[in-house]
Amino acid sequence: MGTIVIKFGGSSLSTTDKIKQAAKRIANYKEKGKKVVVVVSAMGKTTDQLLQLAEQITENPAKREMDMLLATGEQVSISLLSMALTEMGMPAVSFTGWQAGIVTEKVHSNARIVDVKIDPIERKLSEGKIIVAAGFQGVTEDGEITTLGRGGSDTTAVALAAALGAERCLICTDVTGVYTSDPRYVPQARKLPAISYDEMLELANLGAGVLHPRAVEFAKNHKVSLEVRSSTEDEEGTVIEEEVSMENNLIVRGVAFEKDMTRLTVFGLKNEITGLSSIFSELAKSEIDVDIIIQSQTDGNKTNLSFSIKNKDRQAAVNVLESQKETLGFESIEYEAGLAKVSIVGSGMVSNPGVAAQMFQVLADKDIQIKMVSTSEIKVSAVVEEAKMHAAAQTLHEAFDLGAVAEEVK
Ligand code: ASP
Ligand code: MG
């Protein structure tokens, strides 16, 4: 008998009615003769509300206590969903993260799963029960409750699927799959039948919120077959797997975009061997995430350096650098806010030169100036003015033919 892991996100469990609906869908899989493990997020906006409660008490909550608090959200959903299933004549049993054997590293608020002790779940599965496990939480070897970072329930689902050798891990959510771009801003966007782990990982890291990047990474490492699909509709979703043929020989699979970026430029940095490491260690100490970095040679002993960060980190970045101007050894800093990053992603790029060139040409034809560029084997990102972000995404979507209806070329 095959095992299947089904994850439901918070928006699919926001009311008791939706919980009952989820129970019906789960019952279908059970009736098909599968062993079923369900992983759930907290109901609706519960996690946000819990965060707000803490904010009302202190600006600086201990991370251990935050994890203790946030872990309660998922505990509400597991018990209610188990009740709903049992009420329908489907015996179910709920498991917290620690009961489900999700062992994590000793890090609060963003822990990684290091082990899954699967025996207790397997025992209940063999008794014919449906398991309803809490996503997003785990326990350290010392018995401390941890959480996996916002959106971390996806990772719990994939980790359980890997440990159980499940035939598939279904991520049921409020969209029907992974799209070529965000359909709210790119009307031609369409659902992809399939996408590779690497492409999905790029898209998830570029802010496609549909899957947590760590969950994709975990699925890739453990070869877990993933499917993103609707929590209410029966239609097929998007399968994420190792090798996916390019439909219609398309080179690009998706266009992603992200706003709220700032480019910061450091002028006249002394060309010392430790120059760069000192600057970026200072930023890292202040927990400022740096994205694209460009260093240009000016003359023999001075260099200029540009990098992109989130708008929200701008003031902190400027403060940190200015306060250490002497030690870091630069002349001045300038920044440009109101920027955005638009990216194209596709495994087909590896063997097709000229994709970046085509992207730059397409943007130039629309008079969209490129401020910074970064590439990986399967991605090209361009930083542009935020006001032109949607236009850039639409143009690229069209130029790379992503609206074309898929023909199966498997
Ligand atoms: N409830 C957590 C969150 O809102 C975890 C999850 O939903 O995956 O981030
Ligand atoms: Mg999510």
Short mmCIF file of C-alpha atoms and ligand atoms in Angstrom, two decimals:
data_model
loop_
_atom_site.label_atom_id
_atom_site.label_comp_id
_atom_site.label_asym_id
_atom_site.label_seq_id
_atom_site.Cartn_x
_atom_site.Cartn_y
_atom_site.Cartn_z
CA MET A 1 0.00 0.00 0.00
CA GLY A 2 1.52 3.33 -1.09
CA THR A 3 1.97 6.26 1.26
CA ILE A 4 1.02 9.78 0.34
CA VAL A 5 1.79 13.02 2.21
CA ILE A 6 -0.70 15.85 1.77
CA LYS A 7 0.04 19.36 3.04
CA PHE A 8 -2.61 22.01 3.57
CA GLY A 9 -1.63 25.66 3.91
CA GLY A 10 -3.18 28.09 6.36
CA SER A 11 -5.50 29.76 3.85
CA SER A 12 -7.05 26.36 3.07
CA LEU A 13 -7.81 25.86 6.77
CA SER A 14 -8.89 29.35 7.78
CA THR A 15 -12.39 28.36 9.01
CA THR A 16 -13.95 25.23 10.48
CA ASP A 17 -15.88 24.82 7.22
CA LYS A 18 -12.65 24.77 5.27
CA ILE A 19 -11.23 22.26 7.73
CA LYS A 20 -14.23 20.00 7.05
CA GLN A 21 -13.69 20.47 3.30
CA ALA A 22 -10.03 19.51 3.65
CA ALA A 23 -11.11 16.42 5.61
CA LYS A 24 -13.31 15.36 2.67
CA ARG A 25 -10.43 15.64 0.21
CA ILE A 26 -8.18 13.68 2.52
CA ALA A 27 -10.85 10.98 2.86
CA ASN A 28 -10.76 10.52 -0.94
CA TYR A 29 -7.11 9.53 -0.85
CA LYS A 30 -7.70 7.19 2.06
CA GLU A 31 -10.54 5.55 0.14
CA LYS A 32 -8.16 4.96 -2.78
CA GLY A 33 -6.31 2.66 -0.41
CA LYS A 34 -3.37 4.88 0.45
CA LYS A 35 -1.63 5.32 3.76
CA VAL A 36 -2.19 9.01 4.40
CA VAL A 37 -0.08 11.49 6.33
CA VAL A 38 -1.39 15.06 6.42
CA VAL A 39 0.76 18.07 7.34
CA VAL A 40 -0.95 21.32 8.25
CA SER A 41 -0.14 24.98 8.78
CA ALA A 42 -1.81 27.18 11.35
CA MET A 43 -5.36 28.35 10.52
CA GLY A 44 -5.54 31.45 8.30
CA LYS A 45 -3.55 34.36 9.70
CA THR A 46 -2.96 32.75 13.09
CA THR A 47 0.83 32.96 12.92
CA ASP A 48 0.67 36.70 12.14
CA GLN A 49 -1.74 37.22 15.04
CA LEU A 50 0.55 35.37 17.42
CA LEU A 51 3.44 37.56 16.28
CA GLN A 52 1.33 40.64 17.00
CA LEU A 53 0.53 39.41 20.49
CA ALA A 54 4.22 39.12 21.27
CA GLU A 55 4.83 42.59 19.84
CA GLN A 56 2.32 44.01 22.29
CA ILE A 57 4.40 42.66 25.15
CA THR A 58 7.98 43.27 24.07
CA GLU A 59 10.16 44.51 21.24
CA ASN A 60 12.74 41.88 22.00
CA PRO A 61 11.15 38.54 22.77
CA ALA A 62 13.50 35.65 23.47
CA LYS A 63 13.61 33.47 20.36
CA ARG A 64 12.91 30.40 22.46
CA GLU A 65 9.65 31.91 23.71
CA MET A 66 8.67 33.00 20.18
CA ASP A 67 9.01 29.41 19.01
CA MET A 68 6.98 28.22 21.98
CA LEU A 69 4.27 30.72 21.03
CA LEU A 70 4.24 30.19 17.25
CA ALA A 71 4.20 26.41 17.58
CA THR A 72 0.76 26.65 19.19
CA GLY A 73 -0.81 27.76 15.87
CA GLU A 74 -0.30 24.43 14.12
CA GLN A 75 -1.47 22.55 17.22
CA VAL A 76 -4.94 24.05 16.81
CA SER A 77 -5.21 22.83 13.20
CA ILE A 78 -3.96 19.28 13.85
CA SER A 79 -6.51 18.62 16.58
CA LEU A 80 -9.46 20.16 14.72
CA LEU A 81 -8.65 18.36 11.48
CA SER A 82 -8.26 15.04 13.29
CA MET A 83 -11.66 15.59 14.90
CA ALA A 84 -13.20 16.40 11.51
CA LEU A 85 -11.77 13.21 9.98
CA THR A 86 -12.82 11.02 12.87
CA GLU A 87 -16.31 12.56 12.73
CA MET A 88 -16.52 11.37 9.10
CA GLY A 89 -15.68 7.85 10.13
CA MET A 90 -12.00 8.16 9.19
CA PRO A 91 -9.97 7.47 12.32
CA ALA A 92 -7.20 10.04 12.58
CA VAL A 93 -4.59 10.93 15.14
CA SER A 94 -2.77 14.22 15.55
CA PHE A 95 0.98 14.58 16.12
CA THR A 96 2.91 17.68 17.19
CA GLY A 97 6.30 18.17 15.53
CA TRP A 98 8.14 16.45 18.35
CA GLN A 99 5.69 13.57 18.47
CA ALA A 100 6.20 13.15 14.73
CA GLY A 101 9.94 12.83 15.37
CA ILE A 102 10.98 16.01 13.54
CA VAL A 103 14.43 16.68 15.02
CA THR A 104 16.07 20.00 14.18
CA GLU A 105 19.36 21.77 14.79
CA LYS A 106 19.58 23.94 17.91
CA VAL A 107 18.49 27.17 16.26
CA HIS A 108 15.36 29.06 17.18
CA SER A 109 12.98 30.60 14.59
CA ASN A 110 14.70 29.23 11.48
CA ALA A 111 15.86 25.71 12.30
CA ARG A 112 16.76 23.06 9.76
CA ILE A 113 15.50 19.52 10.07
CA VAL A 114 18.39 17.14 10.80
CA ASP A 115 16.55 13.87 11.39
CA VAL A 116 13.08 12.33 11.26
CA LYS A 117 12.39 9.53 13.75
CA ILE A 118 9.56 7.94 11.90
CA ASP A 119 8.61 4.94 14.12
CA PRO A 120 5.65 6.47 16.00
CA ILE A 121 4.03 7.59 12.73
CA GLU A 122 4.65 4.24 11.07
CA ARG A 123 3.08 2.42 13.99
CA LYS A 124 -0.14 4.45 13.76
CA LEU A 125 -0.19 4.17 9.96
CA SER A 126 -0.06 0.40 10.21
CA GLU A 127 -3.10 0.54 12.50
CA GLY A 128 -4.91 2.15 9.57
CA LYS A 129 -5.05 5.64 11.06
CA ILE A 130 -4.68 8.88 9.15
CA ILE A 131 -1.82 10.92 10.64
CA VAL A 132 -2.28 14.66 11.00
CA ALA A 133 1.10 16.22 11.79
CA ALA A 134 1.93 19.81 12.70
CA GLY A 135 4.04 21.57 10.10
CA PHE A 136 6.65 24.24 10.82
CA GLN A 137 7.80 22.85 14.18
CA GLY A 138 10.36 20.45 15.50
CA VAL A 139 12.40 19.65 18.56
CA THR A 140 16.12 19.73 19.31
CA GLU A 141 18.00 16.74 20.74
CA ASP A 142 17.72 18.57 24.09
CA GLY A 143 13.94 18.70 23.89
CA GLU A 144 13.56 22.38 23.00
CA ILE A 145 10.72 23.32 20.63
CA THR A 146 11.91 25.02 17.45
CA THR A 147 10.25 26.40 14.32
CA LEU A 148 11.44 26.18 10.73
CA GLY A 149 10.94 29.76 9.49
CA ARG A 150 7.84 31.31 7.90
CA GLY A 151 6.31 28.99 5.35
CA GLY A 152 8.18 26.06 6.90
CA SER A 153 5.28 23.59 6.84
CA ASP A 154 6.19 22.75 3.25
CA THR A 155 9.54 21.52 4.52
CA THR A 156 7.91 19.35 7.19
CA ALA A 157 5.76 17.72 4.51
CA VAL A 158 8.72 17.00 2.25
CA ALA A 159 10.84 15.69 5.15
CA LEU A 160 8.08 13.28 6.20
CA ALA A 161 7.56 12.19 2.59
CA ALA A 162 11.30 11.46 2.28
CA ALA A 163 11.46 9.57 5.58
CA LEU A 164 8.39 7.49 4.76
CA GLY A 165 9.42 6.83 1.16
CA ALA A 166 6.07 8.29 0.09
CA GLU A 167 5.07 7.98 -3.55
CA ARG A 168 4.20 11.66 -3.68
CA CYS A 169 4.01 14.79 -1.56
CA LEU A 170 1.04 16.97 -2.46
CA ILE A 171 1.19 20.64 -1.52
CA CYS A 172 -2.45 21.75 -1.47
CA THR A 173 -2.85 25.48 -1.55
CA ASP A 174 -5.03 28.36 -2.75
CA VAL A 175 -3.49 28.41 -6.24
CA THR A 176 -3.84 25.58 -8.72
CA GLY A 177 -0.14 25.12 -9.44
CA VAL A 178 3.08 26.87 -10.41
CA TYR A 179 2.59 29.50 -13.11
CA THR A 180 4.94 30.86 -15.77
CA SER A 181 4.61 34.20 -13.97
CA ASP A 182 2.28 35.92 -11.51
CA PRO A 183 -1.11 35.94 -13.29
CA ARG A 184 -2.23 39.03 -11.36
CA TYR A 185 0.30 41.12 -13.28
CA VAL A 186 1.04 38.99 -16.33
CA PRO A 187 -2.38 38.05 -17.71
CA GLN A 188 -0.87 35.60 -20.24
CA ALA A 189 0.67 33.51 -17.44
CA ARG A 190 -0.37 29.87 -17.47
CA LYS A 191 -0.01 26.88 -15.22
CA LEU A 192 2.99 24.67 -15.91
CA PRO A 193 2.36 20.92 -16.06
CA ALA A 194 5.84 20.30 -14.67
CA ILE A 195 9.00 22.07 -13.58
CA SER A 196 12.42 20.82 -12.46
CA TYR A 197 13.70 21.08 -8.88
CA ASP A 198 16.43 23.49 -9.95
CA GLU A 199 14.03 25.79 -11.79
CA MET A 200 11.60 25.71 -8.87
CA LEU A 201 14.43 26.45 -6.46
CA GLU A 202 15.41 29.53 -8.48
CA LEU A 203 11.79 30.68 -8.64
CA ALA A 204 11.22 30.07 -4.92
CA ASN A 205 14.36 32.03 -4.07
CA LEU A 206 13.20 34.82 -6.38
CA GLY A 207 10.10 35.20 -4.27
CA ALA A 208 7.52 32.90 -5.90
CA GLY A 209 5.71 32.28 -2.61
CA VAL A 210 4.07 29.04 -3.65
CA LEU A 211 6.79 26.82 -2.14
CA HIS A 212 9.35 27.33 0.58
CA PRO A 213 12.89 27.21 -0.94
CA ARG A 214 14.13 24.81 1.75
CA ALA A 215 11.31 22.41 0.94
CA VAL A 216 12.39 22.35 -2.71
CA GLU A 217 16.01 21.86 -1.72
CA PHE A 218 15.03 18.98 0.55
CA ALA A 219 12.86 17.42 -2.17
CA LYS A 220 15.73 17.65 -4.66
CA ASN A 221 18.23 16.09 -2.26
CA HIS A 222 15.92 13.23 -1.37
CA LYS A 223 14.23 12.87 -4.78
CA VAL A 224 10.75 13.44 -3.38
CA SER A 225 8.11 13.74 -6.08
CA LEU A 226 6.23 16.96 -5.33
CA GLU A 227 3.00 18.32 -6.73
CA VAL A 228 1.55 21.78 -6.08
CA ARG A 229 -2.21 21.71 -6.53
CA SER A 230 -5.45 23.34 -5.48
CA SER A 231 -6.88 22.48 -2.07
CA THR A 232 -10.43 22.69 -3.44
CA GLU A 233 -10.40 21.86 -7.17
CA ASP A 234 -9.81 18.44 -8.67
CA GLU A 235 -7.64 19.62 -11.56
CA GLU A 236 -4.05 18.45 -11.91
CA GLY A 237 -1.41 20.72 -10.48
CA THR A 238 2.27 21.21 -11.28
CA VAL A 239 4.66 18.33 -10.74
CA ILE A 240 8.18 19.13 -9.56
CA GLU A 241 10.79 16.54 -10.42
CA GLU A 242 14.39 16.02 -11.52
CA GLU A 243 14.18 16.10 -15.31
CA VAL A 244 11.41 17.89 -17.15
CA SER A 245 11.35 18.12 -20.92
CA MET A 246 11.01 21.63 -22.27
CA GLU A 247 7.53 22.00 -23.71
CA ASN A 248 7.51 23.39 -27.24
CA ASN A 249 11.31 23.65 -26.95
CA LEU A 250 10.92 26.72 -24.80
CA ILE A 251 14.18 27.88 -23.29
CA VAL A 252 12.66 29.87 -20.48
CA ARG A 253 10.16 28.34 -18.05
CA GLY A 254 9.22 31.30 -15.89
CA VAL A 255 9.50 35.04 -15.28
CA ALA A 256 9.76 36.23 -11.68
CA PHE A 257 9.89 39.72 -10.26
CA GLU A 258 10.47 41.35 -6.93
CA LYS A 259 10.17 45.01 -5.94
CA ASP A 260 11.47 47.13 -3.05
CA MET A 261 15.14 47.05 -3.96
CA THR A 262 17.89 49.58 -3.44
CA ARG A 263 21.26 49.79 -5.16
CA LEU A 264 24.01 51.05 -2.89
CA THR A 265 27.32 52.19 -4.33
CA VAL A 266 30.52 52.58 -2.34
CA PHE A 267 32.98 54.94 -4.06
CA GLY A 268 36.74 55.06 -3.69
CA LEU A 269 37.20 51.90 -1.69
CA LYS A 270 40.88 51.25 -0.98
CA ASN A 271 42.01 48.32 -3.06
CA GLU A 272 43.21 46.23 -0.13
CA ILE A 273 43.06 42.50 -0.02
CA THR A 274 40.51 42.52 2.84
CA GLY A 275 38.44 45.45 1.49
CA LEU A 276 35.47 43.45 0.30
CA SER A 277 35.42 40.95 3.13
CA SER A 278 35.36 43.76 5.74
CA ILE A 279 32.44 45.54 4.08
CA PHE A 280 30.33 42.44 3.68
CA SER A 281 31.13 41.09 7.15
CA GLU A 282 29.90 44.35 8.64
CA LEU A 283 26.65 44.07 6.66
CA ALA A 284 26.26 40.42 7.62
CA LYS A 285 26.73 41.24 11.31
CA SER A 286 23.75 43.58 11.00
CA GLU A 287 21.80 40.79 9.27
CA ILE A 288 21.55 42.72 6.01
CA ASP A 289 20.99 40.40 3.06
CA VAL A 290 22.99 41.41 0.02
CA ASP A 291 21.86 40.17 -3.37
CA ILE A 292 23.72 41.25 -6.53
CA ILE A 293 27.29 42.52 -6.13
CA ILE A 294 29.32 44.33 -8.78
CA GLN A 295 32.89 45.50 -8.33
CA SER A 296 34.50 47.73 -10.88
CA GLN A 297 38.16 48.54 -11.24
CA THR A 298 38.73 52.29 -11.20
CA ASP A 299 42.47 52.68 -10.94
CA GLY A 300 45.30 50.81 -9.28
CA ASN A 301 44.47 51.56 -5.66
CA LYS A 302 40.78 52.51 -5.55
CA THR A 303 37.70 50.62 -6.59
CA ASN A 304 33.93 51.19 -6.68
CA LEU A 305 31.46 48.66 -5.46
CA SER A 306 27.69 48.37 -6.05
CA PHE A 307 25.32 45.95 -4.42
CA SER A 308 21.60 45.51 -4.11
CA ILE A 309 19.63 45.13 -0.87
CA LYS A 310 16.01 45.32 0.22
CA ASN A 311 14.65 48.85 0.76
CA LYS A 312 13.91 48.04 4.38
CA ASP A 313 17.62 47.46 5.05
CA ARG A 314 18.80 50.66 3.37
CA GLN A 315 19.05 52.90 6.42
CA ALA A 316 20.77 50.22 8.47
CA ALA A 317 23.25 49.54 5.65
CA VAL A 318 24.09 53.22 5.25
CA ASN A 319 24.48 53.63 9.03
CA VAL A 320 26.75 50.62 9.42
CA LEU A 321 29.02 51.65 6.57
CA GLU A 322 29.15 55.37 7.45
CA SER A 323 29.98 54.60 11.07
CA GLN A 324 33.05 52.64 9.91
CA LYS A 325 34.09 54.79 6.99
CA GLU A 326 37.64 55.23 8.29
CA THR A 327 38.33 51.60 9.07
CA LEU A 328 36.66 50.32 5.93
CA GLY A 329 38.56 52.92 3.89
CA PHE A 330 36.12 54.36 1.34
CA GLU A 331 35.31 57.90 0.17
CA SER A 332 31.51 58.08 -0.08
CA ILE A 333 28.32 56.12 -0.53
CA GLU A 334 25.29 56.78 -2.68
CA TYR A 335 22.11 54.87 -3.17
CA GLU A 336 19.28 54.56 -5.64
CA ALA A 337 15.94 53.30 -4.29
CA GLY A 338 12.78 52.44 -6.23
CA LEU A 339 14.31 49.48 -8.04
CA ALA A 340 13.10 45.98 -8.78
CA LYS A 341 14.53 42.71 -10.03
CA VAL A 342 13.09 40.87 -13.00
CA SER A 343 14.38 37.38 -13.74
CA ILE A 344 13.98 34.69 -16.35
CA VAL A 345 14.48 31.07 -15.30
CA GLY A 346 14.83 27.94 -17.42
CA SER A 347 17.03 24.83 -17.62
CA GLY A 348 17.14 25.28 -21.41
CA MET A 349 19.56 28.17 -20.95
CA VAL A 350 22.42 25.83 -20.11
CA SER A 351 22.72 24.68 -23.70
CA ASN A 352 21.45 27.79 -25.49
CA PRO A 353 23.83 30.73 -25.64
CA GLY A 354 22.45 34.20 -26.25
CA VAL A 355 19.52 34.08 -23.85
CA ALA A 356 20.87 36.96 -21.75
CA ALA A 357 21.56 38.94 -24.92
CA GLN A 358 17.98 38.40 -26.07
CA MET A 359 16.66 39.49 -22.67
CA PHE A 360 18.69 42.71 -22.73
CA GLN A 361 17.59 43.44 -26.29
CA VAL A 362 13.92 42.93 -25.45
CA LEU A 363 14.19 45.29 -22.47
CA ALA A 364 16.15 47.86 -24.49
CA ASP A 365 13.47 47.82 -27.21
CA LYS A 366 10.95 48.81 -24.53
CA ASP A 367 13.25 51.53 -23.27
CA ILE A 368 13.78 49.75 -19.97
CA GLN A 369 17.19 50.55 -18.59
CA ILE A 370 19.14 47.78 -16.84
CA LYS A 371 20.94 48.89 -13.71
CA MET A 372 22.54 45.63 -12.60
CA VAL A 373 22.70 42.06 -13.85
CA SER A 374 23.36 38.69 -12.30
CA THR A 375 23.26 35.22 -13.79
CA SER A 376 23.40 31.60 -12.82
CA GLU A 377 23.40 28.60 -15.16
CA ILE A 378 19.63 28.66 -15.43
CA LYS A 379 18.71 32.26 -14.54
CA VAL A 380 19.30 35.82 -15.67
CA SER A 381 18.22 38.68 -13.39
CA ALA A 382 18.12 42.33 -14.31
CA VAL A 383 17.60 45.22 -11.90
CA VAL A 384 15.29 47.84 -13.40
CA GLU A 385 13.22 50.80 -12.23
CA GLU A 386 10.36 49.56 -10.08
CA ALA A 387 7.85 51.55 -12.12
CA LYS A 388 8.79 49.44 -15.15
CA MET A 389 8.82 46.07 -13.39
CA HIS A 390 5.45 44.78 -14.58
CA ALA A 391 6.02 46.01 -18.12
CA ALA A 392 9.39 44.26 -18.14
CA ALA A 393 7.86 41.01 -16.90
CA GLN A 394 5.06 41.13 -19.48
CA THR A 395 7.46 41.86 -22.32
CA LEU A 396 9.80 39.04 -21.36
CA HIS A 397 6.91 36.63 -20.92
CA GLU A 398 5.81 37.42 -24.45
CA ALA A 399 9.26 37.49 -26.02
CA PHE A 400 10.11 34.04 -24.68
CA ASP A 401 6.75 32.67 -25.76
CA LEU A 402 5.65 31.59 -22.32
CA GLY A 403 1.97 32.11 -22.97
CA ALA A 404 2.04 29.38 -25.61
CA VAL A 405 -0.24 26.52 -24.74
CA ALA A 406 1.71 23.48 -23.75
CA GLU A 407 1.98 20.53 -26.07
CA GLU A 408 3.14 17.41 -24.34
CA VAL A 409 6.56 16.60 -25.75
CA LYS A 410 7.56 13.96 -23.22
N1 ASP B 1 2.24 28.89 10.03
C1 ASP B 1 3.57 29.17 9.57
C2 ASP B 1 3.57 30.48 8.80
O1 ASP B 1 2.55 31.14 8.70
C3 ASP B 1 4.16 28.06 8.78
C4 ASP B 1 3.50 27.77 7.45
O2 ASP B 1 2.40 28.24 7.20
O3 ASP B 1 4.09 27.08 6.64
O4 ASP B 1 4.59 30.88 8.33
MG MG B 2 3.21 28.53 2.35
#
